[in-house]
mmCIF file of C-alpha atoms in Angstrom:
data_model
loop_
_atom_site.group_PDB
_atom_site.id
_atom_site.type_symbol
_atom_site.label_atom_id
_atom_site.label_comp_id
_atom_site.label_asym_id
_atom_site.label_seq_id
_atom_site.Cartn_x
_atom_site.Cartn_y
_atom_site.Cartn_z
ATOM 1 C CA MET O 3 0.000 0.000 -0.001
ATOM 2 C CA ASN O 4 1.506 3.341 -1.018
ATOM 3 C CA ALA O 5 1.774 6.401 1.204
ATOM 4 C CA SER O 6 -1.061 8.312 -0.472
ATOM 5 C CA ARG O 7 -3.505 5.424 0.098
ATOM 6 C CA ILE O 8 -2.378 5.104 3.724
ATOM 7 C CA TYR O 9 -2.993 8.841 4.344
ATOM 8 C CA GLY O 10 -6.327 8.675 2.543
ATOM 9 C CA LEU O 11 -7.475 5.712 4.650
ATOM 10 C CA ALA O 12 -6.314 7.395 7.844
ATOM 11 C CA ALA O 13 -8.235 10.566 6.973
ATOM 12 C CA THR O 14 -11.388 8.557 6.295
ATOM 13 C CA VAL O 15 -11.098 6.745 9.632
ATOM 14 C CA MET O 16 -10.520 10.026 11.487
ATOM 15 C CA MET O 17 -13.531 11.665 9.815
ATOM 16 C CA ALA O 18 -15.769 8.727 10.707
ATOM 17 C CA ALA O 19 -14.556 8.832 14.313
ATOM 18 C CA THR O 20 -15.278 12.556 14.513
ATOM 19 C CA VAL O 21 -18.797 12.178 13.141
ATOM 20 C CA LEU O 22 -19.594 9.203 15.382
ATOM 21 C CA GLY O 23 -18.024 10.837 18.408
ATOM 22 C CA GLY O 24 -19.946 14.088 17.812
ATOM 23 C CA SER O 25 -23.196 12.179 17.452
ATOM 24 C CA ALA O 26 -22.604 10.262 20.673
ATOM 25 C CA GLY O 27 -21.722 13.486 22.472
ATOM 26 C CA SER O 28 -24.972 15.173 21.326
ATOM 27 C CA LYS O 29 -27.033 12.231 22.539
ATOM 28 C CA ALA O 30 -25.277 12.312 25.893
ATOM 29 C CA LEU O 31 -25.963 16.036 26.242
ATOM 30 C CA ALA O 32 -29.619 15.612 25.306
ATOM 31 C CA SER O 33 -30.092 13.028 28.044
ATOM 32 C CA ASP O 34 -28.042 14.731 30.773
ATOM 33 C CA PRO O 35 -30.034 16.253 33.658
ATOM 34 C CA VAL O 36 -30.553 20.010 33.801
ATOM 35 C CA THR O 37 -30.019 21.869 37.067
ATOM 36 C CA PHE O 38 -32.302 24.778 37.912
ATOM 37 C CA ILE O 39 -30.554 26.940 40.501
ATOM 38 C CA VAL O 40 -33.156 28.856 42.509
ATOM 39 C CA PRO O 41 -31.384 31.548 44.585
ATOM 40 C CA TRP O 42 -34.073 31.441 47.284
ATOM 41 C CA GLY O 43 -35.181 28.959 49.912
ATOM 42 C CA ALA O 44 -37.498 26.028 49.267
ATOM 43 C CA GLY O 45 -41.189 26.865 49.502
ATOM 44 C CA GLY O 46 -40.913 30.494 48.372
ATOM 45 C CA SER O 47 -42.689 31.871 45.331
ATOM 46 C CA SER O 48 -39.715 31.529 42.939
ATOM 47 C CA ASP O 49 -39.170 27.962 44.140
ATOM 48 C CA THR O 50 -42.849 27.059 43.672
ATOM 49 C CA TYR O 51 -42.964 28.478 40.148
ATOM 50 C CA ALA O 52 -39.685 26.753 39.269
ATOM 51 C CA ARG O 53 -40.832 23.328 40.451
ATOM 52 C CA THR O 54 -44.199 23.543 38.698
ATOM 53 C CA LEU O 55 -42.620 24.777 35.472
ATOM 54 C CA ALA O 56 -39.907 22.098 35.615
ATOM 55 C CA ALA O 57 -42.458 19.291 35.979
ATOM 56 C CA SER O 58 -43.901 20.121 32.557
ATOM 57 C CA MET O 59 -40.587 20.997 30.916
ATOM 58 C CA ARG O 60 -39.234 17.529 31.786
ATOM 59 C CA GLU O 61 -41.815 15.953 29.515
ATOM 60 C CA THR O 62 -41.068 18.272 26.586
ATOM 61 C CA LEU O 63 -37.286 18.034 26.886
ATOM 62 C CA GLY O 64 -37.100 14.366 27.793
ATOM 63 C CA ARG O 65 -34.504 15.302 30.415
ATOM 64 C CA GLU O 66 -34.507 15.217 34.176
ATOM 65 C CA ILE O 67 -34.585 18.657 35.848
ATOM 66 C CA VAL O 68 -33.101 18.980 39.323
ATOM 67 C CA ILE O 69 -34.065 21.961 41.475
ATOM 68 C CA VAL O 70 -31.212 23.235 43.662
ATOM 69 C CA ASN O 71 -31.929 25.965 46.216
ATOM 70 C CA LYS O 72 -28.934 28.245 46.847
ATOM 71 C CA SER O 73 -30.251 31.089 48.975
ATOM 72 C CA GLY O 74 -28.263 33.888 50.567
ATOM 73 C CA ALA O 75 -27.185 37.507 50.084
ATOM 74 C CA ALA O 76 -30.566 38.648 48.730
ATOM 75 C CA GLY O 77 -30.517 36.065 45.954
ATOM 76 C CA THR O 78 -27.072 37.003 44.653
ATOM 77 C CA LEU O 79 -25.287 33.884 45.912
ATOM 78 C CA GLY O 80 -27.207 31.455 43.716
ATOM 79 C CA THR O 81 -27.411 33.888 40.806
ATOM 80 C CA ALA O 82 -23.613 34.237 40.821
ATOM 81 C CA LEU O 83 -23.328 30.445 40.574
ATOM 82 C CA VAL O 84 -25.409 30.519 37.392
ATOM 83 C CA ALA O 85 -23.299 33.335 35.932
ATOM 84 C CA LYS O 86 -20.050 31.400 36.383
ATOM 85 C CA ALA O 87 -21.426 27.973 35.410
ATOM 86 C CA LYS O 88 -20.226 26.339 32.203
ATOM 87 C CA PRO O 89 -22.562 27.425 29.350
ATOM 88 C CA ASP O 90 -23.287 23.889 28.209
ATOM 89 C CA GLY O 91 -27.062 23.714 28.572
ATOM 90 C CA LYS O 92 -26.870 21.822 31.862
ATOM 91 C CA THR O 93 -27.262 24.715 34.319
ATOM 92 C CA LEU O 94 -30.025 27.325 34.374
ATOM 93 C CA GLY O 95 -31.258 29.860 36.890
ATOM 94 C CA PHE O 96 -34.815 30.664 37.904
ATOM 95 C CA SER O 97 -35.636 33.730 39.968
ATOM 96 C CA ALA O 98 -37.666 36.863 40.366
ATOM 97 C CA LEU O 99 -36.016 40.003 39.060
ATOM 98 C CA ALA O 100 -34.147 41.518 42.018
ATOM 99 C CA PRO O 101 -30.859 39.542 41.931
ATOM 100 C CA TYR O 102 -30.105 40.499 38.314
ATOM 101 C CA THR O 103 -31.863 43.852 37.759
ATOM 102 C CA MET O 104 -31.470 45.532 41.165
ATOM 103 C CA GLN O 105 -28.739 43.987 43.301
ATOM 104 C CA PRO O 106 -25.900 44.665 40.788
ATOM 105 C CA HIS O 107 -26.554 48.384 41.350
ATOM 106 C CA LEU O 108 -26.562 48.050 45.129
ATOM 107 C CA ARG O 109 -23.345 46.124 45.687
ATOM 108 C CA LYS O 110 -20.219 44.917 43.910
ATOM 109 C CA LEU O 111 -20.989 41.552 42.315
ATOM 110 C CA SER O 112 -19.268 39.182 39.923
ATOM 111 C CA TYR O 113 -22.119 39.546 37.428
ATOM 112 C CA ASP O 114 -24.663 42.019 36.046
ATOM 113 C CA VAL O 115 -27.826 41.900 33.933
ATOM 114 C CA ASP O 116 -25.792 41.121 30.793
ATOM 115 C CA SER O 117 -24.141 38.019 32.284
ATOM 116 C CA PHE O 118 -27.018 35.777 31.188
ATOM 117 C CA ASP O 119 -28.930 34.496 28.193
ATOM 118 C CA TYR O 120 -32.605 34.961 29.024
ATOM 119 C CA ILE O 121 -34.920 32.122 28.015
ATOM 120 C CA CYS O 122 -38.411 33.136 29.089
ATOM 121 C CA GLU O 123 -40.512 35.163 31.483
ATOM 122 C CA PRO O 124 -43.240 32.858 32.818
ATOM 123 C CA PHE O 125 -44.827 35.009 35.524
ATOM 124 C CA ALA O 126 -45.466 38.575 36.627
ATOM 125 C CA SER O 127 -47.145 38.928 40.014
ATOM 126 C CA PRO O 128 -48.951 42.197 40.855
ATOM 127 C CA MET O 129 -48.644 43.987 44.211
ATOM 128 C CA ALA O 130 -51.047 45.962 46.368
ATOM 129 C CA LEU O 131 -50.247 48.485 49.083
ATOM 130 C CA VAL O 132 -52.185 47.344 52.151
ATOM 131 C CA VAL O 133 -52.879 48.546 55.674
ATOM 132 C CA GLY O 134 -54.555 46.874 58.631
ATOM 133 C CA GLU O 135 -58.312 46.459 58.517
ATOM 134 C CA GLU O 136 -58.728 48.878 61.423
ATOM 135 C CA SER O 137 -56.238 51.430 60.109
ATOM 136 C CA LYS O 138 -57.297 55.075 60.079
ATOM 137 C CA PHE O 139 -55.889 55.306 56.554
ATOM 138 C CA ASN O 140 -58.489 54.656 53.857
ATOM 139 C CA ASN O 141 -56.647 55.825 50.754
ATOM 140 C CA ILE O 142 -53.256 56.979 49.489
ATOM 141 C CA ALA O 143 -54.187 60.622 50.036
ATOM 142 C CA ASP O 144 -54.612 59.947 53.760
ATOM 143 C CA ILE O 145 -51.170 58.360 53.935
ATOM 144 C CA VAL O 146 -49.415 61.109 51.987
ATOM 145 C CA GLU O 147 -51.078 63.843 54.043
ATOM 146 C CA PHE O 148 -50.020 62.204 57.317
ATOM 147 C CA ALA O 149 -46.491 61.530 56.054
ATOM 148 C CA LYS O 150 -46.017 65.164 55.026
ATOM 149 C CA ALA O 151 -47.073 66.332 58.462
ATOM 150 C CA ASN O 152 -45.034 63.659 60.256
ATOM 151 C CA PRO O 153 -41.816 62.953 58.310
ATOM 152 C CA GLY O 154 -40.387 59.502 59.001
ATOM 153 C CA LYS O 155 -43.123 58.460 61.406
ATOM 154 C CA LEU O 156 -44.948 56.067 59.091
ATOM 155 C CA LYS O 157 -43.294 52.645 58.857
ATOM 156 C CA TYR O 158 -43.528 50.237 55.943
ATOM 157 C CA GLY O 159 -42.352 46.658 55.488
ATOM 158 C CA SER O 160 -40.651 44.651 52.772
ATOM 159 C CA PRO O 161 -38.762 41.346 52.414
ATOM 160 C CA GLY O 162 -35.481 43.254 52.637
ATOM 161 C CA PRO O 163 -33.310 46.111 51.337
ATOM 162 C CA GLY O 164 -33.182 46.149 47.547
ATOM 163 C CA SER O 165 -36.320 44.026 47.170
ATOM 164 C CA LEU O 166 -39.014 45.197 44.777
ATOM 165 C CA PRO O 167 -41.505 46.144 47.535
ATOM 166 C CA HIS O 168 -38.751 48.220 49.151
ATOM 167 C CA LEU O 169 -37.931 50.070 45.936
ATOM 168 C CA ALA O 170 -41.610 50.540 45.088
ATOM 169 C CA MET O 171 -42.057 52.409 48.377
ATOM 170 C CA VAL O 172 -38.838 54.367 47.833
ATOM 171 C CA GLU O 173 -40.161 55.581 44.487
ATOM 172 C CA LEU O 174 -43.621 56.358 45.850
ATOM 173 C CA GLY O 175 -42.017 58.412 48.608
ATOM 174 C CA LEU O 176 -39.895 60.314 46.087
ATOM 175 C CA ARG O 177 -42.882 60.992 43.826
ATOM 176 C CA ALA O 178 -45.089 62.100 46.711
ATOM 177 C CA GLY O 179 -42.344 64.140 48.336
ATOM 178 C CA VAL O 180 -42.551 62.344 51.682
ATOM 179 C CA GLU O 181 -40.298 60.367 53.999
ATOM 180 C CA TRP O 182 -41.163 57.103 55.733
ATOM 181 C CA THR O 183 -39.224 54.454 57.600
ATOM 182 C CA HIS O 184 -38.301 51.042 56.202
ATOM 183 C CA LEU O 185 -38.634 48.038 58.539
ATOM 184 C CA PRO O 186 -37.945 44.829 56.573
ATOM 185 C CA ALA O 187 -39.102 41.460 57.893
ATOM 186 C CA LYS O 188 -38.174 37.847 57.345
ATOM 187 C CA GLY O 189 -40.765 35.457 55.986
ATOM 188 C CA GLY O 190 -41.777 37.237 52.785
ATOM 189 C CA ASP O 191 -45.308 38.567 52.436
ATOM 190 C CA MET O 192 -46.675 36.652 55.417
ATOM 191 C CA GLY O 193 -43.853 37.843 57.671
ATOM 192 C CA ASN O 194 -44.773 41.401 56.760
ATOM 193 C CA VAL O 195 -48.492 40.763 57.184
ATOM 194 C CA ARG O 196 -47.765 39.521 60.718
ATOM 195 C CA ASN O 197 -45.801 42.699 61.401
ATOM 196 C CA LEU O 198 -48.663 44.759 60.014
ATOM 197 C CA LEU O 199 -51.303 43.027 62.134
ATOM 198 C CA GLY O 200 -49.017 43.243 65.164
ATOM 199 C CA GLY O 201 -48.771 47.017 64.807
ATOM 200 C CA HIS O 202 -45.045 47.074 64.046
ATOM 201 C CA ILE O 203 -45.550 48.703 60.630
ATOM 202 C CA ASP O 204 -48.293 50.880 59.134
ATOM 203 C CA MET O 205 -48.351 49.582 55.556
ATOM 204 C CA VAL O 206 -46.687 47.149 53.186
ATOM 205 C CA PRO O 207 -46.698 46.268 49.467
ATOM 206 C CA ILE O 208 -47.558 42.563 49.075
ATOM 207 C CA GLN O 209 -48.680 40.160 46.379
ATOM 208 C CA ILE O 210 -52.403 39.610 45.950
ATOM 209 C CA VAL O 211 -53.014 36.199 47.554
ATOM 210 C CA PRO O 212 -52.863 37.262 51.254
ATOM 211 C CA VAL O 213 -55.279 40.164 50.709
ATOM 212 C CA ALA O 214 -58.475 38.077 50.765
ATOM 213 C CA SER O 215 -57.426 35.798 53.629
ATOM 214 C CA ASN O 216 -56.249 38.353 56.192
ATOM 215 C CA PRO O 217 -57.829 41.316 58.047
ATOM 216 C CA ILE O 218 -56.161 43.899 55.813
ATOM 217 C CA LYS O 219 -57.397 46.402 53.274
ATOM 218 C CA PRO O 220 -55.779 47.303 49.948
ATOM 219 C CA LEU O 221 -55.482 51.008 49.206
ATOM 220 C CA ALA O 222 -53.935 50.851 45.734
ATOM 221 C CA VAL O 223 -52.175 48.494 43.320
ATOM 222 C CA PHE O 224 -48.800 49.020 41.690
ATOM 223 C CA SER O 225 -49.953 47.643 38.321
ATOM 224 C CA GLU O 226 -50.376 49.609 35.106
ATOM 225 C CA ALA O 227 -54.109 48.783 35.126
ATOM 226 C CA ARG O 228 -56.670 47.695 37.704
ATOM 227 C CA LEU O 229 -56.780 44.016 38.605
ATOM 228 C CA ASP O 230 -59.754 41.734 38.043
ATOM 229 C CA GLU O 231 -59.365 40.447 41.608
ATOM 230 C CA LEU O 232 -59.459 43.985 43.052
ATOM 231 C CA LYS O 233 -61.599 45.905 40.587
ATOM 232 C CA ASP O 234 -62.537 48.625 43.070
ATOM 233 C CA VAL O 235 -58.939 49.334 44.062
ATOM 234 C CA PRO O 236 -57.243 52.108 42.045
ATOM 235 C CA THR O 237 -53.736 51.993 40.614
ATOM 236 C CA ILE O 238 -51.044 54.233 42.054
ATOM 237 C CA LYS O 239 -50.883 55.912 38.640
ATOM 238 C CA GLU O 240 -54.585 56.753 38.744
ATOM 239 C CA LEU O 241 -53.923 58.636 41.949
ATOM 240 C CA GLY O 242 -51.395 60.916 40.287
ATOM 241 C CA TYR O 243 -48.084 59.156 41.023
ATOM 242 C CA ASP O 244 -46.153 57.720 38.085
ATOM 243 C CA VAL O 245 -45.228 54.502 39.896
ATOM 244 C CA ALA O 246 -45.763 50.982 38.546
ATOM 245 C CA HIS O 247 -44.003 47.776 39.575
ATOM 246 C CA VAL O 248 -44.657 44.067 39.190
ATOM 247 C CA ILE O 249 -42.768 41.072 40.596
ATOM 248 C CA TRP O 250 -41.744 39.223 37.460
ATOM 249 C CA GLY O 251 -39.306 36.354 37.060
ATOM 250 C CA SER O 252 -37.359 34.533 34.395
ATOM 251 C CA LEU O 253 -35.565 31.370 33.412
ATOM 252 C CA PHE O 254 -32.011 32.216 32.360
ATOM 253 C CA ALA O 255 -28.736 30.570 31.378
ATOM 254 C CA PRO O 256 -25.024 31.426 31.643
ATOM 255 C CA LYS O 257 -23.965 33.754 28.837
ATOM 256 C CA GLY O 258 -22.827 31.825 25.769
ATOM 257 C CA THR O 259 -25.158 28.833 26.136
ATOM 258 C CA PRO O 260 -25.647 27.236 22.673
ATOM 259 C CA LYS O 261 -28.503 28.792 20.718
ATOM 260 C CA ALA O 262 -29.973 25.378 19.952
ATOM 261 C CA ASP O 263 -30.268 24.631 23.669
ATOM 262 C CA LEU O 264 -31.798 28.032 24.373
ATOM 263 C CA ALA O 265 -34.403 27.458 21.667
ATOM 264 C CA LYS O 266 -35.350 24.068 23.142
ATOM 265 C CA PHE O 267 -35.660 25.529 26.620
ATOM 266 C CA GLU O 268 -37.767 28.408 25.298
ATOM 267 C CA GLU O 269 -40.147 26.024 23.535
ATOM 268 C CA ALA O 270 -40.437 23.838 26.637
ATOM 269 C CA CYS O 271 -41.045 26.891 28.837
ATOM 270 C CA GLU O 272 -43.868 28.126 26.624
ATOM 271 C CA LYS O 273 -45.571 24.731 26.664
ATOM 272 C CA ALA O 274 -45.179 24.564 30.437
ATOM 273 C CA VAL O 275 -46.768 27.987 30.993
ATOM 274 C CA PHE O 276 -49.927 26.752 29.280
ATOM 275 C CA SER O 277 -49.970 23.359 30.994
ATOM 276 C CA PRO O 278 -52.893 22.530 33.335
ATOM 277 C CA ALA O 279 -50.648 22.290 36.411
ATOM 278 C CA TYR O 280 -49.043 25.688 35.815
ATOM 279 C CA GLU O 281 -52.381 27.305 35.008
ATOM 280 C CA ALA O 282 -53.712 25.942 38.306
ATOM 281 C CA LEU O 283 -50.773 27.542 40.156
ATOM 282 C CA LEU O 284 -51.407 30.896 38.490
ATOM 283 C CA ASP O 285 -55.066 30.700 39.435
ATOM 284 C CA LYS O 286 -54.188 29.858 43.035
ATOM 285 C CA THR O 287 -51.694 32.714 43.329
ATOM 286 C CA LYS O 288 -53.931 35.221 41.487
ATOM 287 C CA VAL O 289 -51.268 35.834 38.855
ATOM 288 C CA PRO O 290 -52.256 36.550 35.216
ATOM 289 C CA GLN O 291 -51.051 34.065 32.600
ATOM 290 C CA LEU O 292 -48.051 35.390 30.731
ATOM 291 C CA PHE O 293 -45.245 34.216 28.460
ATOM 292 C CA LYS O 294 -42.349 36.149 26.961
ATOM 293 C CA GLY O 295 -39.662 34.474 24.859
ATOM 294 C CA GLN O 296 -35.917 34.996 24.659
ATOM 295 C CA THR O 297 -35.757 38.333 22.842
ATOM 296 C CA GLU O 298 -38.585 40.024 24.716
ATOM 297 C CA THR O 299 -37.370 38.819 28.113
ATOM 298 C CA ALA O 300 -33.790 39.980 27.467
ATOM 299 C CA GLU O 301 -34.972 43.409 26.340
ATOM 300 C CA PHE O 302 -37.283 43.727 29.332
ATOM 301 C CA ALA O 303 -34.552 42.675 31.784
ATOM 302 C CA ARG O 304 -32.195 45.375 30.487
ATOM 303 C CA LYS O 305 -34.969 47.974 30.532
ATOM 304 C CA GLU O 306 -35.849 47.080 34.123
ATOM 305 C CA SER O 307 -32.181 47.167 35.126
ATOM 306 C CA ASP O 308 -31.837 50.691 33.731
ATOM 307 C CA LYS O 309 -35.062 51.718 35.484
ATOM 308 C CA TYR O 310 -33.905 50.507 38.890
ATOM 309 C CA LYS O 311 -30.419 51.913 38.448
ATOM 310 C CA GLY O 312 -31.952 55.341 37.914
ATOM 311 C CA LEU O 313 -34.283 54.935 40.886
ATOM 312 C CA LEU O 314 -31.474 53.810 43.172
ATOM 313 C CA GLU O 315 -29.299 56.730 42.072
ATOM 314 C CA LYS O 316 -32.107 59.176 42.885
ATOM 315 C CA ALA O 317 -32.484 57.569 46.292
ATOM 316 C CA GLY O 318 -28.716 57.675 46.920
ATOM 317 C CA MET O 319 -28.575 53.891 47.304
ATOM 318 C CA THR O 320 -26.215 52.835 44.507
ATOM 319 C CA LYS O 321 -22.951 51.014 45.265
ATOM 320 C CA LYS O 322 -19.965 53.178 46.073
#
């Protein structure tokens, strides 16, 4: 056998090995489990949405999805793990907006809003500003009038500094030209409702579910339009203050994740949002059905990041 035939045969064998090896590698990737890192504790709203969404996405993808809760540092600990994970389609993040649109402006982090490829936005939960059922305040005008006459005396709650409820109240205070005191509480909405009913705070922005089941009264909603569940409750905007916020969340991947993987995840996410189990969760939590794909979610995330950066700068809260 001459040298040219030997080289030709060797090249053929190498090409076949490459094709076969690439095919085997793709099959292995397609069957590997996917990890959803949720940067909050088990049982919270982001965790509940993630687990319900994952149950349907498993069927579409034909891959196991493992939920891993990595809470800490206002959601930034787990979010940082997603940012530095290998972009191979095996690690995704699932969280409400604060860790990637707000926290990078509050503290020095290893990531920012552009450190991720956004896959979908599967929920957007509205908020209402509530007071105790026996409160002397019956509308926003009452609160603003009292706050102007008594700077800093009114106390409001939130899940913590840099959370959306916190920043919503910061902006409302700026727009109304008043000062009030922030007293965050552990335990999310229910922790703040307990503080409200115990007389430790005067008001708090919360999601809609606790409103009907607790002795509290909603004064206004932070949505762009009135809610079907609270038709008689005005929006903050209706009352003359250009303030609107909603607790939305997304499924995201480390920057540079293959486009083919992102497309598969996006398709699976959309199917999951319209699955019976997910629709039942939305109905239970009083959250409107919503789906945004890759492009729209990425654009919205950057827009929200710019919005909160500006708000934090006005409030003097940006990182030094």
